[in-house]
Short mmCIF file of C-alpha atoms and ligand atoms in Angstrom, two decimals:
data_model
loop_
_atom_site.label_atom_id
_atom_site.label_comp_id
_atom_site.label_asym_id
_atom_site.label_seq_id
_atom_site.Cartn_x
_atom_site.Cartn_y
_atom_site.Cartn_z
CA MET A 119 17.36 73.69 -61.25
CA ARG A 120 19.11 70.38 -61.28
CA ALA A 121 21.11 69.54 -58.16
CA MET A 122 22.82 66.59 -56.53
CA ILE A 123 21.41 66.20 -53.03
CA LEU A 124 22.67 64.43 -49.91
CA GLU A 125 19.66 63.30 -47.91
CA ALA A 126 21.45 61.14 -45.36
CA PRO A 127 25.17 60.55 -44.74
CA GLY A 128 26.34 57.23 -46.11
CA GLU A 129 23.84 57.29 -48.96
CA PRO A 130 24.63 58.17 -52.57
CA LEU A 131 23.69 61.65 -53.78
CA ARG A 132 20.38 61.87 -55.60
CA VAL A 133 19.65 63.89 -58.74
CA ALA A 134 16.80 66.29 -57.95
CA GLU A 135 14.92 69.26 -59.37
CA VAL A 136 14.83 71.98 -56.72
CA PRO A 137 13.93 75.70 -56.78
CA ILE A 138 16.67 78.17 -57.79
CA PRO A 139 17.71 79.85 -54.50
CA GLU A 140 16.88 83.54 -53.99
CA PRO A 141 19.88 85.70 -53.02
CA GLY A 142 19.59 87.39 -49.60
CA SER A 143 20.52 91.05 -49.27
CA GLU A 144 24.25 90.28 -48.93
CA GLN A 145 24.31 87.34 -51.34
CA VAL A 146 25.08 86.83 -55.00
CA LEU A 147 23.29 84.23 -57.11
CA LEU A 148 25.67 82.41 -59.44
CA ARG A 149 25.02 80.31 -62.51
CA VAL A 150 27.46 77.54 -61.60
CA ARG A 151 29.82 76.49 -64.39
CA ALA A 152 32.17 74.16 -62.55
CA CYS A 153 32.57 72.72 -59.06
CA ALA A 154 35.69 70.80 -58.09
CA VAL A 155 35.37 67.77 -55.85
CA CYS A 156 37.31 67.85 -52.57
CA ARG A 157 38.19 65.07 -50.15
CA THR A 158 36.14 67.00 -47.58
CA ASP A 159 33.05 66.34 -49.74
CA LEU A 160 33.76 62.65 -49.24
CA HIS A 161 34.03 63.11 -45.47
CA VAL A 162 30.67 64.94 -45.48
CA VAL A 163 28.95 62.36 -47.69
CA ASP A 164 30.42 59.47 -45.68
CA GLY A 165 29.23 60.98 -42.37
CA GLU A 166 32.73 61.59 -40.99
CA LEU A 167 31.94 65.24 -40.17
CA PRO A 168 29.22 65.94 -37.59
CA ASP A 169 25.84 67.59 -38.22
CA PRO A 170 25.78 68.57 -41.89
CA LYS A 171 22.78 70.56 -43.12
CA LEU A 172 20.29 68.03 -44.51
CA PRO A 173 19.23 67.75 -47.20
CA LEU A 174 22.46 69.26 -48.51
CA ILE A 175 23.92 70.28 -51.86
CA PRO A 176 27.66 69.51 -51.40
CA GLY A 177 30.59 71.24 -53.10
CA HIS A 178 32.78 74.16 -52.03
CA GLN A 179 35.05 74.90 -54.99
CA ILE A 180 32.51 76.72 -57.12
CA VAL A 181 33.13 78.82 -60.21
CA GLY A 182 30.17 80.64 -61.74
CA ALA A 183 28.90 83.86 -63.19
CA VAL A 184 26.85 86.38 -61.20
CA VAL A 185 23.21 86.37 -62.26
CA ARG A 186 21.70 88.63 -59.62
CA SER A 187 22.74 90.30 -56.36
CA GLY A 188 21.05 91.32 -53.12
CA ASP A 189 20.58 95.03 -52.39
CA ARG A 190 23.56 95.31 -50.02
CA VAL A 191 26.10 93.59 -52.27
CA GLU A 192 29.02 95.96 -52.95
CA ARG A 193 31.26 93.88 -55.18
CA PHE A 194 30.89 91.82 -58.39
CA MET A 195 28.83 92.87 -61.41
CA ALA A 196 26.23 90.76 -63.19
CA GLY A 197 28.10 88.40 -65.51
CA GLU A 198 31.35 88.60 -63.51
CA ARG A 199 33.14 85.33 -62.84
CA VAL A 200 33.29 84.56 -59.14
CA GLY A 201 34.56 81.74 -56.94
CA ILE A 202 32.85 80.45 -53.81
CA PRO A 203 35.16 78.74 -51.30
CA TRP A 204 34.71 76.59 -48.18
CA LEU A 205 34.52 79.53 -45.73
CA GLY A 206 30.99 80.82 -46.27
CA PHE A 207 30.31 82.96 -43.20
CA THR A 208 31.98 84.29 -40.03
CA ASP A 209 30.46 86.37 -37.23
CA ASN A 210 33.21 89.02 -37.38
CA SER A 211 32.85 89.46 -33.62
CA CYS A 212 34.28 86.46 -31.76
CA HIS A 213 37.76 86.36 -30.22
CA TYR A 214 39.17 84.56 -33.26
CA CYS A 215 37.70 86.94 -35.83
CA LEU A 216 38.91 89.94 -33.86
CA THR A 217 42.46 88.58 -33.76
CA GLY A 218 42.86 87.91 -37.49
CA ARG A 219 41.98 84.22 -37.28
CA GLU A 220 38.58 84.07 -38.90
CA ASN A 221 39.38 80.55 -40.11
CA LEU A 222 38.82 79.49 -36.47
CA CYS A 223 35.60 81.54 -35.97
CA ASP A 224 33.32 80.04 -33.32
CA ASN A 225 30.28 80.66 -35.50
CA ALA A 226 31.72 80.02 -38.94
CA ARG A 227 29.58 78.31 -41.55
CA PHE A 228 31.01 76.31 -44.41
CA THR A 229 29.89 75.89 -48.00
CA GLY A 230 28.74 72.44 -49.00
CA TYR A 231 28.48 71.44 -45.33
CA GLN A 232 26.35 73.87 -43.32
CA LEU A 233 25.38 75.91 -46.40
CA ASP A 234 24.29 74.53 -49.77
CA GLY A 235 27.15 74.28 -52.22
CA GLY A 236 27.92 73.92 -55.89
CA TYR A 237 26.81 70.47 -57.04
CA ALA A 238 23.94 72.31 -58.73
CA GLU A 239 23.13 74.63 -61.61
CA TYR A 240 22.83 77.67 -59.33
CA ALA A 241 24.24 78.64 -55.94
CA VAL A 242 24.02 81.61 -53.59
CA ALA A 243 26.83 82.92 -51.39
CA ASP A 244 27.62 85.88 -49.15
CA TYR A 245 29.58 88.18 -51.48
CA ARG A 246 32.06 89.09 -48.72
CA PHE A 247 33.42 85.54 -48.84
CA CYS A 248 33.64 85.19 -52.63
CA PHE A 249 36.71 85.77 -54.76
CA PRO A 250 37.22 87.10 -58.28
CA ILE A 251 38.65 84.36 -60.51
CA PRO A 252 42.03 85.20 -62.10
CA GLU A 253 42.14 85.74 -65.85
CA GLY A 254 43.77 83.05 -67.90
CA TYR A 255 42.08 80.15 -66.14
CA SER A 256 39.16 78.30 -67.66
CA ASP A 257 36.23 77.64 -65.31
CA LEU A 258 37.26 74.01 -64.96
CA GLN A 259 40.91 74.81 -64.30
CA ALA A 260 40.06 77.53 -61.80
CA ALA A 261 37.73 75.41 -59.65
CA PRO A 262 40.42 73.34 -57.83
CA LEU A 263 42.26 76.53 -56.88
CA LEU A 264 39.40 77.33 -54.48
CA CYS A 265 40.14 74.65 -51.88
CA ALA A 266 42.93 72.35 -53.00
CA GLY A 267 44.80 75.55 -53.84
CA LEU A 268 43.76 77.79 -50.94
CA ILE A 269 44.06 75.30 -48.11
CA GLY A 270 47.15 73.82 -49.72
CA TYR A 271 48.64 77.31 -49.75
CA ARG A 272 47.80 77.90 -46.09
CA SER A 273 49.45 74.56 -45.28
CA LEU A 274 52.52 75.57 -47.24
CA ARG A 275 52.75 78.80 -45.22
CA MET A 276 52.62 76.74 -42.02
CA ALA A 277 55.66 74.84 -43.30
CA GLY A 278 57.61 78.10 -42.85
CA ASP A 279 60.70 78.57 -44.98
CA ALA A 280 61.43 74.83 -45.21
CA GLU A 281 63.66 74.20 -48.19
CA ARG A 282 63.24 70.42 -48.36
CA LEU A 283 59.50 69.82 -48.30
CA GLY A 284 57.72 66.46 -48.17
CA LEU A 285 54.16 66.12 -49.51
CA TYR A 286 52.25 63.03 -48.34
CA GLY A 287 49.35 62.12 -50.64
CA PHE A 288 49.82 63.46 -54.15
CA GLY A 289 46.26 64.46 -55.04
CA ALA A 290 44.56 67.73 -55.92
CA ALA A 291 46.17 69.90 -53.23
CA ALA A 292 49.68 68.46 -53.54
CA HIS A 293 49.76 68.78 -57.32
CA ILE A 294 49.07 72.52 -56.96
CA ILE A 295 51.33 73.11 -53.97
CA ALA A 296 54.25 71.25 -55.57
CA GLN A 297 54.19 73.88 -58.33
CA VAL A 298 54.08 76.77 -55.86
CA ALA A 299 56.84 75.25 -53.70
CA ARG A 300 59.07 74.80 -56.70
CA TYR A 301 58.41 78.40 -57.80
CA GLN A 302 59.53 79.47 -54.32
CA GLY A 303 62.79 77.57 -54.78
CA ARG A 304 62.00 74.63 -52.49
CA LYS A 305 62.79 70.99 -53.18
CA VAL A 306 59.69 68.77 -53.21
CA PHE A 307 59.69 65.14 -52.11
CA ALA A 308 56.42 63.35 -52.98
CA PHE A 309 55.15 60.40 -50.95
CA THR A 310 52.36 58.20 -52.29
CA SER A 311 50.75 54.91 -51.36
CA PRO A 312 53.05 51.99 -51.97
CA ARG A 313 53.08 50.97 -55.63
CA ASP A 314 51.19 54.08 -56.86
CA THR A 315 53.80 54.58 -59.54
CA GLU A 316 51.44 56.71 -61.63
CA ALA A 317 51.12 59.33 -58.89
CA GLN A 318 54.89 59.18 -58.42
CA ARG A 319 55.47 59.80 -62.11
CA PHE A 320 52.94 62.67 -62.01
CA ALA A 321 54.83 64.24 -59.07
CA LEU A 322 58.15 64.01 -60.92
CA GLU A 323 56.57 65.62 -64.00
CA LEU A 324 55.48 68.52 -61.78
CA GLY A 325 59.00 69.08 -60.57
CA ALA A 326 59.41 66.90 -57.48
CA VAL A 327 63.07 65.95 -57.02
CA TRP A 328 62.07 62.56 -55.59
CA ALA A 329 58.87 60.52 -55.47
CA GLY A 330 58.34 57.28 -53.64
CA ASP A 331 56.48 55.11 -51.22
CA SER A 332 55.31 56.80 -47.99
CA THR A 333 56.63 53.90 -45.93
CA GLN A 334 60.17 54.51 -47.24
CA PRO A 335 62.60 57.23 -46.13
CA PRO A 336 63.48 59.90 -48.72
CA PRO A 337 67.11 60.24 -49.86
CA GLU A 338 67.71 63.16 -47.50
CA GLU A 339 66.21 64.66 -44.34
CA LEU A 340 63.28 67.06 -44.78
CA ASP A 341 62.73 70.46 -43.19
CA ALA A 342 58.94 70.09 -43.21
CA ALA A 343 56.22 67.75 -44.38
CA ILE A 344 52.59 68.40 -45.27
CA ILE A 345 50.18 65.48 -44.93
CA PHE A 346 47.25 65.71 -47.34
CA ALA A 347 46.21 62.05 -47.09
CA PRO A 348 43.68 61.35 -44.28
CA VAL A 349 45.91 58.65 -42.85
CA GLY A 350 47.06 59.00 -39.22
CA VAL A 351 49.91 56.51 -39.55
CA LEU A 352 51.65 59.05 -41.80
CA VAL A 353 52.17 61.43 -38.85
CA PRO A 354 54.86 59.33 -37.11
CA ALA A 355 56.20 58.32 -40.54
CA ALA A 356 56.71 62.00 -41.42
CA LEU A 357 58.14 62.88 -37.99
CA LYS A 358 60.81 60.24 -38.50
CA VAL A 359 62.05 61.90 -41.70
CA VAL A 360 61.97 65.59 -40.71
CA ALA A 361 65.13 67.17 -39.36
CA LYS A 362 65.47 68.82 -35.93
CA GLY A 363 63.22 71.86 -35.71
CA GLY A 364 61.04 70.53 -38.54
CA VAL A 365 57.27 70.71 -38.68
CA VAL A 366 54.68 68.17 -39.78
CA VAL A 367 51.54 69.94 -41.03
CA CYS A 368 48.26 67.97 -41.15
CA ALA A 369 46.23 69.65 -43.89
CA GLY A 370 43.00 67.63 -43.85
CA ILE A 371 39.80 68.16 -41.90
CA HIS A 372 39.58 64.51 -40.91
CA MET A 373 42.21 61.82 -40.33
CA SER A 374 42.24 58.26 -39.09
CA ALA A 375 43.67 57.79 -35.58
CA ILE A 376 47.33 58.62 -35.13
CA PRO A 377 49.17 55.64 -33.63
CA SER A 378 51.26 56.23 -30.50
CA PHE A 379 54.93 56.84 -31.15
CA PRO A 380 58.14 57.20 -29.12
CA TYR A 381 58.86 60.71 -27.83
CA GLU A 382 62.30 60.64 -29.41
CA ILE A 383 60.87 61.17 -32.92
CA LEU A 384 59.19 64.40 -31.75
CA TRP A 385 62.11 65.59 -29.62
CA GLY A 386 64.62 67.98 -31.18
CA GLU A 387 61.98 70.72 -31.38
CA ARG A 388 60.01 69.00 -34.07
CA SER A 389 56.33 69.95 -34.08
CA ILE A 390 53.03 68.69 -35.39
CA ARG A 391 50.21 71.05 -36.30
CA SER A 392 46.94 71.04 -38.17
CA VAL A 393 45.54 73.55 -40.62
CA ALA A 394 41.89 74.48 -40.36
CA ASN A 395 39.88 76.21 -43.08
CA LEU A 396 41.06 79.45 -44.67
CA THR A 397 40.95 83.16 -44.14
CA ARG A 398 39.84 85.51 -46.88
CA GLN A 399 43.37 86.88 -46.90
CA ASP A 400 44.70 83.40 -47.77
CA GLY A 401 42.32 83.39 -50.72
CA GLU A 402 43.24 86.83 -52.03
CA GLU A 403 46.97 86.05 -51.67
CA PHE A 404 46.85 82.66 -53.31
CA LEU A 405 44.64 83.71 -56.21
CA ALA A 406 47.06 86.56 -56.93
CA LEU A 407 50.04 84.19 -56.75
CA ALA A 408 48.63 81.30 -58.84
CA PRO A 409 48.85 83.05 -62.24
CA LYS A 410 52.41 84.21 -61.48
CA VAL A 411 53.74 80.69 -60.87
CA PRO A 412 51.79 79.89 -63.09
CA VAL A 413 49.92 77.05 -61.42
CA HIS A 414 48.51 74.64 -63.98
CA THR A 415 45.72 72.42 -62.66
CA GLU A 416 45.29 68.93 -64.02
CA ILE A 417 41.59 68.11 -64.04
CA VAL A 418 39.38 65.09 -64.62
CA PRO A 419 35.90 66.29 -65.73
CA PHE A 420 32.61 64.62 -64.78
CA PRO A 421 29.06 65.69 -65.68
CA LEU A 422 26.98 66.96 -62.72
CA ASP A 423 24.77 63.88 -62.53
CA GLU A 424 27.87 61.68 -62.26
CA ALA A 425 28.93 63.29 -58.96
CA ASN A 426 28.66 59.90 -57.24
CA GLU A 427 31.09 58.42 -59.77
CA ALA A 428 33.47 61.34 -59.20
CA LEU A 429 33.36 60.77 -55.42
CA LYS A 430 33.91 57.06 -55.92
CA ALA A 431 36.92 57.67 -58.15
CA LEU A 432 38.39 60.06 -55.57
CA ARG A 433 37.81 57.53 -52.78
CA GLY A 434 39.56 54.87 -54.86
CA GLY A 435 42.59 57.08 -55.52
CA GLU A 436 41.92 57.02 -59.25
CA ILE A 437 42.05 60.77 -59.90
CA GLN A 438 45.28 62.30 -61.20
CA GLY A 439 44.97 65.96 -60.18
CA ALA A 440 41.44 67.16 -59.36
CA ALA A 441 37.97 65.85 -60.24
CA VAL A 442 35.71 68.67 -61.46
CA LEU A 443 31.97 68.65 -62.13
CA VAL A 444 31.18 70.39 -65.40
CA ILE A 445 27.90 72.24 -64.94
CA GLY A 446 27.55 75.37 -67.09
ZN1 ZN B 561 34.13 84.77 -35.40
ZN1 ZN B 562 37.98 71.33 -49.71
#
């Protein structure tokens, strides 16, 4: 099969012909049709996350059809459309797994990082971590739901019942979560890099009540903010505009250093928290909710062998919505 391979962090991916993987007894083999590109893929490729599997096939927002299954697979028929997310394995026995927090599992393994992912014509995955894809979504439109959507949704839950919600960084995750937040009756305030008027216009089209520069205060106080951009300076910026009792949720896996800030902007029972990974319950919940909203994903397609160009466009902030590799 054709695959895009990372041989060493910091180097571009290389097009390669590699053997089609054999599914293990609890794995499904998928013919990949689409794989959305996530900012985490950039962190892996750029060497900002430690110890990736090497060589590695990146990609953890995979939509494909089941070709073959191992003998202990109890879900998904041949031909069925399935999604493979970031969480690829948990031990189901550590303290975190046993207390309903498998996203924090000590022995978790992640797709497109410690396990080969979806920048390829075929992929295998443990069926217990795969999701059925909701009807009504094309393969390309479904792919960004699998991380931008799932982890965005978990971040939104961490924002509690905040009515006035700030979203910092209006990329793949924010464009999905803005739609969900609006459906839930919240008011969305979108913050983008200074002068990114296109992203601001995009946010307003998706129902944000205000969109502007992340260095500027919004027209009213916020009850919560979610930071999707990997930019530490946004943490004190967001703290300054959330009301007493408000929370600032850091949704990314990697962020530049957070500058020191005066205690008074945290005081008043404001809090800062991160979101790590997803649980399977997050996935089931979000994929049931998405068609009800209904969430519409805006996608920018790239052919598989232009994965480097897709990553470059994401790095440069040129993608409106989500970049998706078209594979099937
Ligand atoms: Zn565990
Ligand atoms: Zn992701």
